[in-house]
Amino acid sequence: MSKKGILIVISGPSGAGKGTICKALLERNEYYLSISATTRSPRKGEEDGINYYFLDRDEFKTKIEEDDFLEYAEVYGNLYGTPRSKVQDMLDSGKDVILEIDIQGALRVKDKVDDGVFIFILPPSMEELKQRIIKRGSETPESLMTRFKSAYQEINYVSKYNYAVVNDTVDKAVRKIESILIAEKCRVDRIKEKILDSKEGLIHEQLYD
Amino acid sequence: MSKKGILIVISGPSGAGKGTICKALLERNEYYLSISATTRSPRKGEEDGINYYFLDRDEFKTKIEEDDFLEYAEVYGNLYGTPRSKVQDMLDSGKDVILEIDIQGALRVKDKVDDGVFIFILPPSMEELKQRIIKRGSETPESLMTRFKSAYQEINYVSKYNYAVVNDTVDKAVRKIESILIAEKCRVDRIKEKILDSKEGLIHEQLYD
């Protein structure tokens, strides 16, 4: 029985540092990073199959009908989705898959992949979060307040996740996520059948020794 | 709000290597190793409070009545038990506690400490287990068969545990257990209140290492 990979969903509020963490995780490990499909046009420097799978709207809609997405959503007039079959192939081949996604997208994935590992990235403090949001160049005090309130509300979603990792430093956060993956692979409910199957060698052998 | 430690229960069939693993874990980490109480006499070289807490039968029975044990049992005419208050003090002070115990003892502890982390140590293979049991000097084929059957039955208990760690090498097993502990400290159901409280403006100090 070959070992299946684990789907690791990295999510959390804007400003928490999901992107930086995923980048570092991939530099240190042989994970596959899930690439989304989208109907938006490629930006300068983006390549099909590298940054996104760029599809036209009809192709995307066909895939929706064929249940080809773990989740999808429309954002500012463009469709975005996580392709199911590629992720499944990687998991079946034993590769762990990282999916970096917004909070709502993660919850949609959770409906379909109940043995996924859902990790919520937290900023080290609300003060730090505020600083990071400010640095992103919000022009008015009102839009800053909106963004901050939004992040604040988003943190309530932590209770829907399996793990919460504080992004105090990227290095520490990455090491925690790597530990989570090792621990998950030792969980009895993931590996129970394998253990009980491998028992069957003992008494049988003993009878014939 | 200070950080509580986690109770890590290391169990598994005879021959799996629990003792060796616990020794290595303690050499590498600041865990507290739970010391059992017993009514048996100290062997040469054993010290009270180091190898065991040596109690007389009356003292032990008093402690049973005062619910001072996480679990206890009678083995070959002597009583053995895990003292509750010492373990609790260590956990409350933020120390992680290792409890090395037989399979039945672990299940008794589980009834009382439902947020403990229960780790089942497995031999690397049934063949290896057989070799380790043989090496322990069983004189007759019948007693050997009894011991195998016993180990075989014991492995069924894995389903009552949270994690299963194969003792292929002590070093690998120890690293897995250390990862399990790091992961457990990131579990949302352990730290949810802290996160939601700290949204209110507090620093996430308590979520840090």
Coordinates of C-alpha atoms in Angstrom, one line a residue:
Chain A
M1 CA 0.0 0.0 0.0
S2 CA 1.7 3.2 -1.1
K3 CA 1.8 6.2 1.1
K4 CA -0.6 9.0 0.2
G5 CA 0.5 12.6 0.6
I6 CA -1.2 15.1 2.8
L7 CA -3.0 18.2 1.6
I8 CA -1.8 21.2 3.7
V9 CA -4.0 24.2 3.5
I10 CA -2.3 27.5 4.5
S11 CA -4.7 30.3 5.2
G12 CA -5.3 33.3 7.5
P13 CA -6.0 37.0 7.4
S14 CA -4.3 39.4 5.0
G15 CA -1.0 40.6 6.4
A16 CA -0.3 37.4 8.3
G17 CA 2.5 36.3 5.9
K18 CA 1.0 33.2 4.1
G19 CA 2.9 33.9 0.9
T20 CA 6.3 34.3 2.6
I21 CA 5.8 31.2 4.6
C22 CA 4.8 29.1 1.7
K23 CA 7.8 30.2 -0.3
A24 CA 10.1 29.3 2.5
L25 CA 8.3 25.9 3.0
L26 CA 8.9 25.1 -0.6
E27 CA 12.5 26.0 -0.5
R28 CA 13.1 23.5 2.3
N29 CA 10.9 20.6 1.3
E30 CA 9.7 18.5 -1.6
Y31 CA 6.1 19.7 -1.4
Y32 CA 4.0 20.4 -4.5
L33 CA 2.5 23.9 -4.5
S34 CA -1.0 23.8 -5.8
I35 CA -1.5 26.1 -8.8
S36 CA -4.8 27.8 -9.2
A37 CA -6.8 28.1 -12.4
T38 CA -8.1 31.6 -13.4
T39 CA -9.9 33.4 -16.1
R40 CA -8.0 36.7 -15.6
S41 CA -5.3 37.6 -18.1
P42 CA -1.7 36.8 -17.3
R43 CA 0.3 39.8 -16.0
K44 CA 3.7 40.6 -17.4
G45 CA 6.1 37.8 -16.6
E46 CA 3.4 35.3 -15.6
E47 CA 3.4 31.9 -17.3
D48 CA 0.7 29.3 -17.8
G49 CA 1.2 26.3 -15.5
I50 CA 3.7 28.3 -13.4
N51 CA 1.8 31.2 -11.7
Y52 CA -1.7 30.0 -12.7
Y53 CA -3.4 27.8 -15.3
F54 CA -4.9 30.6 -17.5
L55 CA -8.3 29.5 -18.8
D56 CA -11.0 31.3 -20.7
R57 CA -14.4 31.6 -19.1
D58 CA -15.9 28.7 -21.1
E59 CA -13.1 26.3 -20.2
F60 CA -13.5 27.3 -16.6
K61 CA -17.3 26.8 -16.6
T62 CA -16.9 23.4 -18.2
K63 CA -14.5 22.4 -15.4
I64 CA -17.0 23.6 -12.8
E65 CA -19.7 21.4 -14.4
E66 CA -17.3 18.4 -14.4
D67 CA -16.6 19.1 -10.6
D68 CA -13.0 19.7 -11.5
F69 CA -12.4 22.2 -8.7
L70 CA -11.9 21.7 -5.0
E71 CA -13.2 25.2 -4.7
Y72 CA -13.7 28.2 -6.9
A73 CA -14.9 31.8 -6.5
E74 CA -15.5 35.0 -8.5
V75 CA -13.3 37.9 -7.5
Y76 CA -13.6 41.3 -9.2
G77 CA -15.1 39.7 -12.3
N78 CA -12.6 36.9 -12.7
L79 CA -13.0 33.3 -11.7
Y80 CA -10.3 31.5 -9.6
G81 CA -10.3 27.8 -8.6
T82 CA -8.2 25.0 -7.2
P83 CA -8.0 22.1 -9.7
R84 CA -8.9 18.8 -8.1
S85 CA -7.2 16.3 -10.4
K86 CA -3.7 17.7 -10.3
V87 CA -3.8 17.9 -6.5
Q88 CA -5.2 14.3 -6.3
D89 CA -2.5 12.9 -8.6
M90 CA 0.2 14.5 -6.4
L91 CA -1.3 13.1 -3.2
D92 CA -1.8 9.7 -4.7
S93 CA 1.9 9.7 -5.8
G94 CA 2.9 10.3 -2.2
K95 CA 3.7 14.0 -2.5
D96 CA 2.5 16.4 0.1
V97 CA 0.6 19.4 -1.4
I98 CA 0.6 23.0 -0.2
L99 CA -2.5 25.0 -1.0
E100 CA -2.2 28.7 -0.1
I101 CA -5.6 30.2 -0.1
D102 CA -7.9 32.9 1.5
I103 CA -10.0 32.0 4.5
Q104 CA -13.3 31.5 2.6
G105 CA -11.6 29.4 0.0
A106 CA -10.1 27.2 2.7
L107 CA -13.5 26.5 4.2
R108 CA -14.9 25.5 0.8
V109 CA -12.0 23.1 0.4
K110 CA -12.6 21.7 3.9
D111 CA -16.1 20.5 2.8
K112 CA -14.5 18.4 0.1
V113 CA -11.2 17.2 1.7
D114 CA -12.0 16.3 5.3
D115 CA -8.5 14.7 5.9
G116 CA -6.7 17.8 4.8
V117 CA -4.6 19.7 7.4
F118 CA -5.9 23.2 7.8
I119 CA -3.4 25.7 9.2
F120 CA -4.3 29.3 10.2
I121 CA -1.4 31.8 10.0
L122 CA -1.6 34.5 12.6
P123 CA 0.3 37.8 12.8
P124 CA 2.5 38.0 15.9
S125 CA 0.2 40.7 17.3
M126 CA -2.6 43.0 16.3
E127 CA -0.1 45.9 16.4
E128 CA 2.2 44.1 14.0
L129 CA -0.8 43.3 11.8
K130 CA -1.8 47.0 11.7
Q131 CA 1.8 48.0 10.8
R132 CA 1.9 45.4 7.9
I133 CA -1.5 46.7 6.6
I134 CA -0.3 50.3 6.8
K135 CA 2.9 49.4 4.9
R136 CA 0.7 48.0 2.0
G137 CA -0.1 51.6 1.2
S138 CA -3.7 52.2 2.2
E139 CA -4.4 55.9 1.3
T140 CA -7.1 56.9 3.8
P141 CA -7.7 56.4 7.5
E142 CA -11.1 55.0 6.5
S143 CA -9.8 52.3 4.2
L144 CA -7.2 51.4 6.8
M145 CA -9.9 51.0 9.4
T146 CA -11.9 48.8 7.0
R147 CA -9.0 46.6 6.3
F148 CA -8.1 46.3 10.0
K149 CA -11.7 45.5 11.0
S150 CA -11.7 42.9 8.3
A151 CA -8.6 41.2 9.5
Y152 CA -9.9 41.4 13.0
Q153 CA -13.1 39.6 12.0
E154 CA -11.2 37.1 9.9
I155 CA -9.3 35.9 13.0
N156 CA -12.6 34.6 14.4
Y157 CA -12.4 31.9 11.7
V158 CA -9.4 30.2 13.5
S159 CA -11.8 27.9 15.2
K160 CA -12.6 26.2 11.9
Y161 CA -9.0 25.2 11.5
N162 CA -6.9 22.3 12.9
Y163 CA -3.8 24.4 13.7
A164 CA -2.8 28.0 14.3
V165 CA 0.8 29.1 13.7
V166 CA 2.0 32.5 14.7
N167 CA 4.2 34.1 12.1
D168 CA 6.6 35.7 14.6
T169 CA 9.6 34.8 12.3
V170 CA 9.2 32.9 9.1
D171 CA 11.8 30.4 10.2
K172 CA 9.9 29.5 13.4
A173 CA 6.6 29.3 11.5
V174 CA 8.0 27.0 8.8
R175 CA 9.5 24.7 11.4
K176 CA 6.2 24.5 13.2
I177 CA 4.4 23.6 10.0
E178 CA 7.0 20.9 9.2
S179 CA 6.5 19.5 12.7
I180 CA 2.7 19.5 12.1
L181 CA 3.2 17.5 8.9
I182 CA 5.4 14.9 10.7
A183 CA 2.9 14.6 13.5
E184 CA 0.0 14.2 11.2
K185 CA 1.7 11.3 9.5
C186 CA 1.9 9.6 12.9
R187 CA -1.8 10.1 13.7
V188 CA -3.4 6.8 14.4
D189 CA -6.5 7.6 12.4
R190 CA -4.4 8.1 9.3
I191 CA -2.4 4.9 9.6
K192 CA -4.4 2.5 11.7
E193 CA -5.2 0.0 8.8
K194 CA -1.5 -0.2 7.9
I195 CA -0.5 -1.1 11.4
L196 CA -3.2 -3.7 11.9
D197 CA -2.4 -5.2 8.5
S198 CA 1.3 -5.5 9.2
K199 CA 0.5 -7.5 12.4
E200 CA -0.8 -10.3 10.3
G201 CA 2.8 -11.5 9.6
L202 CA 3.6 -12.5 13.2
I203 CA 1.5 -15.4 14.3
H204 CA 1.5 -16.9 10.8
E205 CA 5.3 -16.9 10.7
Q206 CA 5.5 -18.3 14.2
L207 CA 3.3 -21.3 13.3
Y208 CA 5.7 -22.3 10.6
D209 CA 9.1 -21.6 12.2
Chain B
M1 CA -2.2 33.5 31.4
S2 CA 0.7 31.1 31.7
K3 CA 1.3 28.3 29.4
K4 CA 0.4 24.8 30.6
G5 CA 2.6 21.9 29.8
I6 CA 1.3 18.8 28.0
L7 CA 1.1 15.3 29.4
I8 CA 2.8 12.9 26.9
V9 CA 2.0 9.3 27.6
I10 CA 4.5 6.8 26.0
S11 CA 3.2 3.3 25.8
G12 CA 3.2 0.2 23.6
P13 CA 3.9 -3.5 23.7
S14 CA 6.9 -5.0 25.4
G15 CA 9.9 -5.0 23.2
A16 CA 9.0 -1.8 21.3
G17 CA 11.7 0.2 23.1
K18 CA 9.7 2.7 25.3
G19 CA 12.4 2.9 27.9
T20 CA 15.2 3.7 25.4
I21 CA 13.1 6.3 23.7
C22 CA 12.1 8.0 26.9
K23 CA 15.7 8.2 28.0
A24 CA 16.8 9.8 24.8
L25 CA 13.8 12.2 24.9
L26 CA 14.9 13.4 28.4
E27 CA 18.5 13.8 27.3
R28 CA 17.4 16.2 24.5
N29 CA 14.6 18.2 26.2
E30 CA 13.5 19.8 29.4
Y31 CA 10.6 17.4 30.0
Y32 CA 9.7 16.1 33.5
L33 CA 9.7 12.3 33.7
S34 CA 6.8 11.2 35.9
I35 CA 8.0 9.0 38.7
S36 CA 5.7 6.3 39.9
A37 CA 4.9 5.4 43.5
T38 CA 5.2 1.8 44.6
T39 CA 4.9 -0.5 47.6
R40 CA 7.7 -2.8 46.5
S41 CA 11.0 -2.6 48.2
P42 CA 13.8 -0.6 46.6
R43 CA 16.4 -2.7 44.7
K44 CA 20.1 -2.1 45.2
G45 CA 21.0 1.3 43.9
E46 CA 17.4 2.7 43.7
E47 CA 16.6 5.9 45.6
D48 CA 13.3 7.3 46.8
G49 CA 12.1 10.1 44.6
I50 CA 14.5 9.1 41.8
N51 CA 13.5 5.7 40.6
Y52 CA 10.2 5.5 42.4
Y53 CA 8.4 7.0 45.4
F54 CA 8.7 4.1 47.8
L55 CA 5.6 3.9 50.0
D56 CA 4.3 1.4 52.4
R57 CA 0.9 -0.2 51.7
D58 CA -1.0 2.0 54.1
E59 CA 0.4 5.2 52.7
F60 CA -0.5 3.9 49.2
K61 CA -4.0 3.0 50.2
T62 CA -4.5 6.4 51.8
K63 CA -3.5 8.0 48.5
I64 CA -5.9 5.9 46.6
E65 CA -8.7 7.0 48.8
E66 CA -7.7 10.6 48.4
D67 CA -7.7 10.1 44.6
D68 CA -4.1 10.9 44.4
F69 CA -3.3 8.7 41.5
L70 CA -3.9 9.2 37.8
E71 CA -3.9 5.4 37.7
Y72 CA -2.7 2.5 39.8
A73 CA -2.5 -1.3 39.6
E74 CA -1.4 -4.3 41.5
V75 CA 1.4 -6.4 39.9
Y76 CA 2.8 -9.5 41.4
G77 CA 1.6 -8.5 44.9
N78 CA 2.9 -4.9 44.7
L79 CA 1.0 -1.7 44.1
Y80 CA 2.2 0.8 41.5
G81 CA 0.6 4.2 40.7
T82 CA 1.2 7.5 38.9
P83 CA 1.0 10.4 41.4
R84 CA -1.5 13.0 40.3
S85 CA -0.4 16.1 42.1
K86 CA 3.2 16.1 41.1
V87 CA 2.3 15.7 37.5
Q88 CA -0.3 18.5 37.8
D89 CA 2.2 20.9 39.4
M90 CA 4.6 20.3 36.6
L91 CA 2.0 20.9 33.9
D92 CA 0.7 24.0 35.7
S93 CA 4.3 25.4 35.8
G94 CA 4.5 25.0 32.0
K95 CA 6.7 21.8 32.0
D96 CA 5.8 19.0 29.6
V97 CA 5.6 15.7 31.4
I98 CA 6.5 12.3 30.0
L99 CA 4.8 9.3 31.4
E100 CA 6.2 5.9 30.4
I101 CA 3.6 3.2 31.1
D102 CA 2.2 -0.1 30.0
I103 CA -0.8 -0.3 27.7
Q104 CA -3.5 -0.9 30.3
G105 CA -2.1 1.9 32.6
A106 CA -2.2 4.3 29.7
L107 CA -5.8 3.6 29.1
R108 CA -6.6 4.2 32.8
V109 CA -4.8 7.6 32.5
K110 CA -6.8 8.4 29.4
D111 CA -10.0 8.3 31.4
K112 CA -8.7 11.0 33.7
V113 CA -6.6 13.2 31.4
D114 CA -8.5 13.6 28.2
D115 CA -6.1 16.3 26.8
G116 CA -3.1 14.1 27.2
V117 CA -1.1 13.1 24.1
F118 CA -1.1 9.3 23.9
I119 CA 1.7 7.8 21.8
F120 CA 2.0 4.1 20.9
I121 CA 5.5 2.9 20.2
L122 CA 5.7 0.2 17.6
P123 CA 8.5 -2.1 16.8
P124 CA 9.8 -1.6 13.2
S125 CA 8.4 -5.0 12.2
M126 CA 6.8 -8.1 13.6
E127 CA 10.0 -9.9 12.7
E128 CA 12.1 -7.4 14.7
L129 CA 9.7 -7.7 17.6
K130 CA 10.1 -11.4 17.5
Q131 CA 13.9 -11.1 17.6
R132 CA 13.7 -8.7 20.6
I133 CA 11.4 -11.0 22.5
I134 CA 13.7 -14.0 21.8
K135 CA 16.7 -12.1 23.0
R136 CA 15.0 -11.5 26.3
G137 CA 15.6 -15.2 27.0
S138 CA 12.4 -17.1 26.9
E139 CA 13.3 -20.7 27.6
T140 CA 10.5 -22.7 26.0
P141 CA 8.7 -22.5 22.6
E142 CA 5.4 -22.3 24.6
S143 CA 6.3 -19.3 26.6
L144 CA 7.7 -17.7 23.4
M145 CA 4.3 -18.3 21.7
T146 CA 2.5 -16.8 24.7
R147 CA 4.6 -13.7 24.6
F148 CA 4.1 -13.3 20.8
K149 CA 0.4 -13.7 21.1
S150 CA 0.4 -11.2 23.9
A151 CA 2.4 -8.6 21.9
Y152 CA 0.1 -9.3 18.9
Q153 CA -3.0 -8.7 21.0
E154 CA -1.4 -5.6 22.5
I155 CA -1.0 -4.0 19.1
N156 CA -4.7 -4.0 18.7
Y157 CA -4.8 -1.2 21.3
V158 CA -3.2 1.2 19.0
S159 CA -6.6 2.4 18.0
K160 CA -7.1 3.9 21.5
Y161 CA -4.1 6.2 21.0
N162 CA -3.6 9.5 19.3
Y163 CA -0.3 8.7 17.6
A164 CA 1.8 5.7 16.6
V165 CA 5.5 6.0 16.3
V166 CA 7.7 3.3 14.8
N167 CA 10.9 2.7 16.7
D168 CA 13.1 2.0 13.6
T169 CA 15.8 4.0 15.1
V170 CA 15.7 5.8 18.5
D171 CA 16.8 9.0 16.9
K172 CA 14.0 9.0 14.3
A173 CA 11.4 8.0 16.9
V174 CA 12.5 10.8 19.3
R175 CA 12.3 13.4 16.5
K176 CA 8.8 12.3 15.6
I177 CA 7.7 12.6 19.3
E178 CA 9.3 16.1 19.5
S179 CA 7.4 17.1 16.3
I180 CA 4.2 15.7 17.8
L181 CA 4.6 17.9 20.8
I182 CA 5.3 21.1 18.7
A183 CA 2.2 20.3 16.6
E184 CA 0.0 19.6 19.6
K185 CA 0.9 23.1 21.0
C186 CA -0.4 24.6 17.7
R187 CA -3.7 22.8 17.8
V188 CA -6.5 25.2 17.7
D189 CA -8.6 23.4 20.3
R190 CA -5.7 23.8 22.7
I191 CA -5.2 27.5 22.1
K192 CA -8.4 28.9 20.7
E193 CA -9.3 31.0 23.8
K194 CA -5.8 32.5 23.9
I195 CA -6.0 33.6 20.3
L196 CA -9.5 35.1 20.6
D197 CA -8.5 36.8 23.8
S198 CA -5.4 38.2 22.3
K199 CA -7.3 39.7 19.4
E200 CA -8.5 42.3 22.0
G201 CA -5.1 44.0 21.9
L202 CA -2.9 41.8 24.0
I203 CA 0.5 40.5 22.7
H204 CA 0.6 36.8 21.7
E205 CA 3.5 36.1 24.1
Q206 CA 1.9 33.0 25.3
L207 CA 1.7 31.6 21.9
Y208 CA 5.5 31.8 21.5
D209 CA 8.0 29.2 22.4

